[in-house]
mmCIF file with all atom_site columns, C-alpha atoms in Angstrom:
data_model
loop_
_atom_site.group_PDB
_atom_site.id
_atom_site.type_symbol
_atom_site.label_atom_id
_atom_site.label_alt_id
_atom_site.label_comp_id
_atom_site.label_asym_id
_atom_site.label_entity_id
_atom_site.label_seq_id
_atom_site.pdbx_PDB_ins_code
_atom_site.Cartn_x
_atom_site.Cartn_y
_atom_site.Cartn_z
_atom_site.occupancy
_atom_site.B_iso_or_equiv
_atom_site.pdbx_formal_charge
_atom_site.auth_seq_id
_atom_site.auth_comp_id
_atom_site.auth_asym_id
_atom_site.auth_atom_id
_atom_site.pdbx_PDB_model_num
ATOM 1   C CA . MET A 1 1   ? 100.568 150.057 139.689 1.00 21.00 ? 1   MET A CA 1
ATOM 2   C CA . GLU A 1 2   ? 102.595 151.550 136.840 1.00 28.00 ? 2   GLU A CA 1
ATOM 3   C CA . PHE A 1 3   ? 100.595 151.693 133.648 1.00 27.00 ? 3   PHE A CA 1
ATOM 4   C CA . ASN A 1 4   ? 103.526 153.029 131.595 1.00 36.00 ? 4   ASN A CA 1
ATOM 5   C CA . GLN A 1 5   ? 105.596 149.945 132.275 1.00 37.00 ? 5   GLN A CA 1
ATOM 6   C CA . GLN A 1 6   ? 102.683 147.667 131.427 1.00 41.00 ? 6   GLN A CA 1
ATOM 7   C CA . ASP A 1 7   ? 102.065 149.571 128.202 1.00 47.00 ? 7   ASP A CA 1
ATOM 8   C CA . ASN A 1 8   ? 105.731 149.157 127.262 1.00 45.00 ? 8   ASN A CA 1
ATOM 9   C CA . GLN A 1 9   ? 105.416 145.378 127.616 1.00 54.00 ? 9   GLN A CA 1
ATOM 10  C CA . GLN A 1 10  ? 103.128 145.081 124.585 1.00 70.00 ? 10  GLN A CA 1
ATOM 11  C CA . ASN A 1 11  ? 105.992 144.095 122.271 1.00 87.00 ? 11  ASN A CA 1
ATOM 12  C CA . SER A 1 12  ? 108.003 141.988 124.702 1.00 89.00 ? 12  SER A CA 1
ATOM 13  C CA . VAL A 1 13  ? 109.500 138.813 123.255 1.00 91.00 ? 13  VAL A CA 1
ATOM 14  C CA . ILE A 1 14  ? 107.882 135.588 124.440 1.00 90.00 ? 14  ILE A CA 1
ATOM 15  C CA . SER A 1 15  ? 109.910 133.111 122.378 1.00 90.00 ? 15  SER A CA 1
ATOM 16  C CA . VAL A 1 16  ? 112.254 132.960 119.415 1.00 92.00 ? 16  VAL A CA 1
ATOM 17  C CA . SER A 1 17  ? 113.295 130.270 116.960 1.00 89.00 ? 17  SER A CA 1
ATOM 18  C CA . ASP A 1 18  ? 115.487 130.283 113.843 1.00 84.00 ? 18  ASP A CA 1
ATOM 19  C CA . GLU A 1 19  ? 112.683 131.619 111.646 1.00 90.00 ? 19  GLU A CA 1
ATOM 20  C CA . THR A 1 20  ? 110.067 133.229 113.922 1.00 92.00 ? 20  THR A CA 1
ATOM 21  C CA . ILE A 1 21  ? 109.730 135.450 116.950 1.00 93.00 ? 21  ILE A CA 1
ATOM 22  C CA . SER A 1 22  ? 106.654 135.454 119.184 1.00 90.00 ? 22  SER A CA 1
ATOM 23  C CA . LEU A 1 23  ? 105.701 138.712 120.832 1.00 90.00 ? 23  LEU A CA 1
ATOM 24  C CA . SER A 1 24  ? 103.102 139.031 123.560 1.00 84.00 ? 24  SER A CA 1
ATOM 25  C CA . HIS A 1 25  ? 100.371 139.562 120.950 1.00 86.00 ? 25  HIS A CA 1
ATOM 26  C CA . THR A 1 26  ? 101.660 138.364 117.534 1.00 91.00 ? 26  THR A CA 1
ATOM 27  C CA . SER A 1 27  ? 104.295 136.326 115.721 1.00 93.00 ? 27  SER A CA 1
ATOM 28  C CA . LEU A 1 28  ? 106.739 137.575 113.099 1.00 95.00 ? 28  LEU A CA 1
ATOM 29  C CA . SER A 1 29  ? 109.040 135.896 110.620 1.00 95.00 ? 29  SER A CA 1
ATOM 30  C CA . THR A 1 30  ? 112.669 136.941 110.611 1.00 93.00 ? 30  THR A CA 1
ATOM 31  C CA . PRO A 1 31  ? 114.203 139.208 109.547 1.00 95.00 ? 31  PRO A CA 1
ATOM 32  C CA . CYS A 1 32  ? 112.098 141.656 111.527 1.00 96.00 ? 32  CYS A CA 1
ATOM 33  C CA . PHE A 1 33  ? 112.215 144.848 113.563 1.00 96.00 ? 33  PHE A CA 1
ATOM 34  C CA . VAL A 1 34  ? 110.530 145.349 116.946 1.00 96.00 ? 34  VAL A CA 1
ATOM 35  C CA . SER A 1 35  ? 110.365 148.438 119.140 1.00 95.00 ? 35  SER A CA 1
ATOM 36  C CA . THR A 1 36  ? 108.164 149.569 121.997 1.00 91.00 ? 36  THR A CA 1
ATOM 37  C CA . ASN A 1 37  ? 105.154 150.500 119.849 1.00 90.00 ? 37  ASN A CA 1
ATOM 38  C CA . TYR A 1 38  ? 106.006 149.157 116.405 1.00 94.00 ? 38  TYR A CA 1
ATOM 39  C CA . HIS A 1 39  ? 106.903 145.870 114.728 1.00 95.00 ? 39  HIS A CA 1
ATOM 40  C CA . THR A 1 40  ? 107.318 144.744 111.137 1.00 95.00 ? 40  THR A CA 1
ATOM 41  C CA . GLU A 1 41  ? 108.668 141.907 109.051 1.00 95.00 ? 41  GLU A CA 1
ATOM 42  C CA . MET A 1 42  ? 111.315 142.785 106.490 1.00 91.00 ? 42  MET A CA 1
ATOM 43  C CA . VAL A 1 43  ? 112.544 141.465 103.180 1.00 85.00 ? 43  VAL A CA 1
ATOM 44  C CA . GLU A 1 44  ? 115.805 139.572 103.255 1.00 85.00 ? 44  GLU A CA 1
ATOM 45  C CA . MET A 1 45  ? 118.479 141.583 105.000 1.00 87.00 ? 45  MET A CA 1
ATOM 46  C CA . THR A 1 46  ? 122.026 140.850 106.097 1.00 89.00 ? 46  THR A CA 1
ATOM 47  C CA . LEU A 1 47  ? 124.298 142.523 108.593 1.00 91.00 ? 47  LEU A CA 1
ATOM 48  C CA . LYS A 1 48  ? 126.412 143.941 105.746 1.00 92.00 ? 48  LYS A CA 1
ATOM 49  C CA . GLN A 1 49  ? 123.335 145.724 104.323 1.00 91.00 ? 49  GLN A CA 1
ATOM 50  C CA . LEU A 1 50  ? 122.626 147.566 107.576 1.00 91.00 ? 50  LEU A CA 1
ATOM 51  C CA . ASP A 1 51  ? 123.044 151.314 107.042 1.00 90.00 ? 51  ASP A CA 1
ATOM 52  C CA . LYS A 1 52  ? 121.255 154.646 107.561 1.00 91.00 ? 52  LYS A CA 1
ATOM 53  C CA . MET A 1 53  ? 119.014 154.128 104.543 1.00 91.00 ? 53  MET A CA 1
ATOM 54  C CA . THR A 1 54  ? 117.699 150.754 105.731 1.00 91.00 ? 54  THR A CA 1
ATOM 55  C CA . LEU A 1 55  ? 117.338 151.857 109.352 1.00 92.00 ? 55  LEU A CA 1
ATOM 56  C CA . PHE A 1 56  ? 115.676 155.239 108.881 1.00 93.00 ? 56  PHE A CA 1
ATOM 57  C CA . PRO A 1 57  ? 112.205 153.935 107.873 1.00 92.00 ? 57  PRO A CA 1
ATOM 58  C CA . LEU A 1 58  ? 112.234 151.597 110.876 1.00 91.00 ? 58  LEU A CA 1
ATOM 59  C CA . VAL A 1 59  ? 113.445 153.956 113.586 1.00 89.00 ? 59  VAL A CA 1
ATOM 60  C CA . SER A 1 60  ? 111.259 156.821 112.366 1.00 90.00 ? 60  SER A CA 1
ATOM 61  C CA . LYS A 1 61  ? 108.164 154.844 113.442 1.00 91.00 ? 61  LYS A CA 1
ATOM 62  C CA . ASP A 1 62  ? 109.223 154.784 117.092 1.00 90.00 ? 62  ASP A CA 1
ATOM 63  C CA . ASP A 1 63  ? 111.855 156.878 118.859 1.00 89.00 ? 63  ASP A CA 1
ATOM 64  C CA . ILE A 1 64  ? 114.750 154.647 119.980 1.00 95.00 ? 64  ILE A CA 1
ATOM 65  C CA . ASP A 1 65  ? 118.054 155.323 121.746 1.00 95.00 ? 65  ASP A CA 1
ATOM 66  C CA . ILE A 1 66  ? 119.632 151.909 121.327 1.00 97.00 ? 66  ILE A CA 1
ATOM 67  C CA . LEU A 1 67  ? 119.384 149.255 118.639 1.00 97.00 ? 67  LEU A CA 1
ATOM 68  C CA . ILE A 1 68  ? 120.095 145.639 119.474 1.00 97.00 ? 68  ILE A CA 1
ATOM 69  C CA . VAL A 1 69  ? 120.875 143.477 116.454 1.00 96.00 ? 69  VAL A CA 1
ATOM 70  C CA . GLY A 1 70  ? 120.402 139.715 116.713 1.00 95.00 ? 70  GLY A CA 1
ATOM 71  C CA . THR A 1 71  ? 122.707 137.982 114.248 1.00 94.00 ? 71  THR A CA 1
ATOM 72  C CA . GLY A 1 72  ? 121.637 134.345 114.589 1.00 90.00 ? 72  GLY A CA 1
ATOM 73  C CA . ALA A 1 73  ? 123.177 131.592 116.688 1.00 87.00 ? 73  ALA A CA 1
ATOM 74  C CA . ALA A 1 74  ? 126.570 133.297 116.844 1.00 86.00 ? 74  ALA A CA 1
ATOM 75  C CA . GLY A 1 75  ? 127.335 136.959 117.399 1.00 82.00 ? 75  GLY A CA 1
ATOM 76  C CA . GLN A 1 76  ? 128.783 138.971 114.530 1.00 90.00 ? 76  GLN A CA 1
ATOM 77  C CA . PHE A 1 77  ? 130.116 142.515 114.449 1.00 92.00 ? 77  PHE A CA 1
ATOM 78  C CA . LEU A 1 78  ? 129.338 145.601 112.400 1.00 92.00 ? 78  LEU A CA 1
ATOM 79  C CA . ASN A 1 79  ? 132.241 147.152 110.599 1.00 93.00 ? 79  ASN A CA 1
ATOM 80  C CA . PRO A 1 80  ? 133.459 150.504 112.037 1.00 93.00 ? 80  PRO A CA 1
ATOM 81  C CA . GLN A 1 81  ? 131.859 152.557 109.218 1.00 94.00 ? 81  GLN A CA 1
ATOM 82  C CA . GLN A 1 82  ? 128.454 151.017 109.957 1.00 94.00 ? 82  GLN A CA 1
ATOM 83  C CA . GLN A 1 83  ? 128.817 151.730 113.672 1.00 93.00 ? 83  GLN A CA 1
ATOM 84  C CA . VAL A 1 84  ? 129.752 155.371 113.045 1.00 94.00 ? 84  VAL A CA 1
ATOM 85  C CA . ALA A 1 85  ? 126.869 155.863 110.596 1.00 94.00 ? 85  ALA A CA 1
ATOM 86  C CA . ILE A 1 86  ? 124.315 154.493 113.058 1.00 94.00 ? 86  ILE A CA 1
ATOM 87  C CA . GLN A 1 87  ? 125.772 156.510 115.932 1.00 94.00 ? 87  GLN A CA 1
ATOM 88  C CA . GLN A 1 88  ? 125.479 159.647 113.773 1.00 94.00 ? 88  GLN A CA 1
ATOM 89  C CA . MET A 1 89  ? 121.724 158.977 113.807 1.00 94.00 ? 89  MET A CA 1
ATOM 90  C CA . GLY A 1 90  ? 121.837 159.341 117.604 1.00 94.00 ? 90  GLY A CA 1
ATOM 91  C CA . ILE A 1 91  ? 121.389 155.608 118.154 1.00 96.00 ? 91  ILE A CA 1
ATOM 92  C CA . GLY A 1 92  ? 123.696 153.310 120.081 1.00 95.00 ? 92  GLY A CA 1
ATOM 93  C CA . VAL A 1 93  ? 124.064 149.869 118.536 1.00 96.00 ? 93  VAL A CA 1
ATOM 94  C CA . GLU A 1 94  ? 124.989 146.445 119.894 1.00 96.00 ? 94  GLU A CA 1
ATOM 95  C CA . THR A 1 95  ? 125.234 143.173 118.002 1.00 96.00 ? 95  THR A CA 1
ATOM 96  C CA . MET A 1 96  ? 124.905 139.757 119.646 1.00 96.00 ? 96  MET A CA 1
ATOM 97  C CA . SER A 1 97  ? 123.371 136.334 119.187 1.00 95.00 ? 97  SER A CA 1
ATOM 98  C CA . THR A 1 98  ? 119.612 136.319 118.623 1.00 95.00 ? 98  THR A CA 1
ATOM 99  C CA . ASP A 1 99  ? 118.832 134.717 121.987 1.00 93.00 ? 99  ASP A CA 1
ATOM 100 C CA . SER A 1 100 ? 120.960 137.281 123.842 1.00 94.00 ? 100 SER A CA 1
ATOM 101 C CA . ALA A 1 101 ? 119.454 140.115 121.777 1.00 95.00 ? 101 ALA A CA 1
ATOM 102 C CA . CYS A 1 102 ? 115.895 139.094 122.702 1.00 94.00 ? 102 CYS A CA 1
ATOM 103 C CA . HIS A 1 103 ? 116.812 138.790 126.377 1.00 94.00 ? 103 HIS A CA 1
ATOM 104 C CA . SER A 1 104 ? 118.507 142.217 126.347 1.00 95.00 ? 104 SER A CA 1
ATOM 105 C CA . PHE A 1 105 ? 115.560 143.773 124.508 1.00 95.00 ? 105 PHE A CA 1
ATOM 106 C CA . ASN A 1 106 ? 113.088 142.500 127.129 1.00 93.00 ? 106 ASN A CA 1
ATOM 107 C CA . LEU A 1 107 ? 115.317 143.685 129.947 1.00 92.00 ? 107 LEU A CA 1
ATOM 108 C CA . LEU A 1 108 ? 115.660 147.204 128.512 1.00 94.00 ? 108 LEU A CA 1
ATOM 109 C CA . LEU A 1 109 ? 111.955 147.298 127.627 1.00 92.00 ? 109 LEU A CA 1
ATOM 110 C CA . SER A 1 110 ? 111.047 146.458 131.228 1.00 88.00 ? 110 SER A CA 1
ATOM 111 C CA . ASP A 1 111 ? 113.228 149.387 132.333 1.00 89.00 ? 111 ASP A CA 1
ATOM 112 C CA . VAL A 1 112 ? 111.104 151.629 130.058 1.00 89.00 ? 112 VAL A CA 1
ATOM 113 C CA . ARG A 1 113 ? 114.047 152.323 127.780 1.00 93.00 ? 113 ARG A CA 1
ATOM 114 C CA . ARG A 1 114 ? 113.620 153.381 124.145 1.00 94.00 ? 114 ARG A CA 1
ATOM 115 C CA . VAL A 1 115 ? 115.002 150.279 122.489 1.00 96.00 ? 115 VAL A CA 1
ATOM 116 C CA . GLY A 1 116 ? 114.732 148.599 119.101 1.00 96.00 ? 116 GLY A CA 1
ATOM 117 C CA . LEU A 1 117 ? 115.400 144.976 118.190 1.00 96.00 ? 117 LEU A CA 1
ATOM 118 C CA . LEU A 1 118 ? 116.505 143.957 114.705 1.00 96.00 ? 118 LEU A CA 1
ATOM 119 C CA . LEU A 1 119 ? 116.641 140.216 114.098 1.00 95.00 ? 119 LEU A CA 1
ATOM 120 C CA . LEU A 1 120 ? 118.473 139.098 110.987 1.00 93.00 ? 120 LEU A CA 1
#
C-alpha cells in the first residue's frame, strides 16, 4: 500500500461543469486553482491576464513543475511571451479544454507528479 499516492489524491477532480469543479472533498467555483495540497477560488481571470504576477501567489503555496490551464469548452493558446515568462519560473505550461485539463491533472496527480490546474 502506497500512502504517498493516496495522500496525493486528496485534490483529485471528481467532476467539472461550466461553473464548478468538484474535488474529492470540496467544490469550487471557476476560475480556480488546484494543486496537490492547495486549492482556491479566484476573482475573474482570463487567459490574457495570466502572467508571473498572477501565478506567483498560487504556485508559492505548493511546489509545481507543470501547470495545466483549462480554457473552457475549446482549447486556447497562450501567446509566446506568456509561455516564456511562465517557463522562466521553472514551470512547464499546457493549455487545453477544461475537460481535457481535468483528466490530465488527475492522470499526473496519480503519477505523483507536482502539477497545478488552473481553470478559467
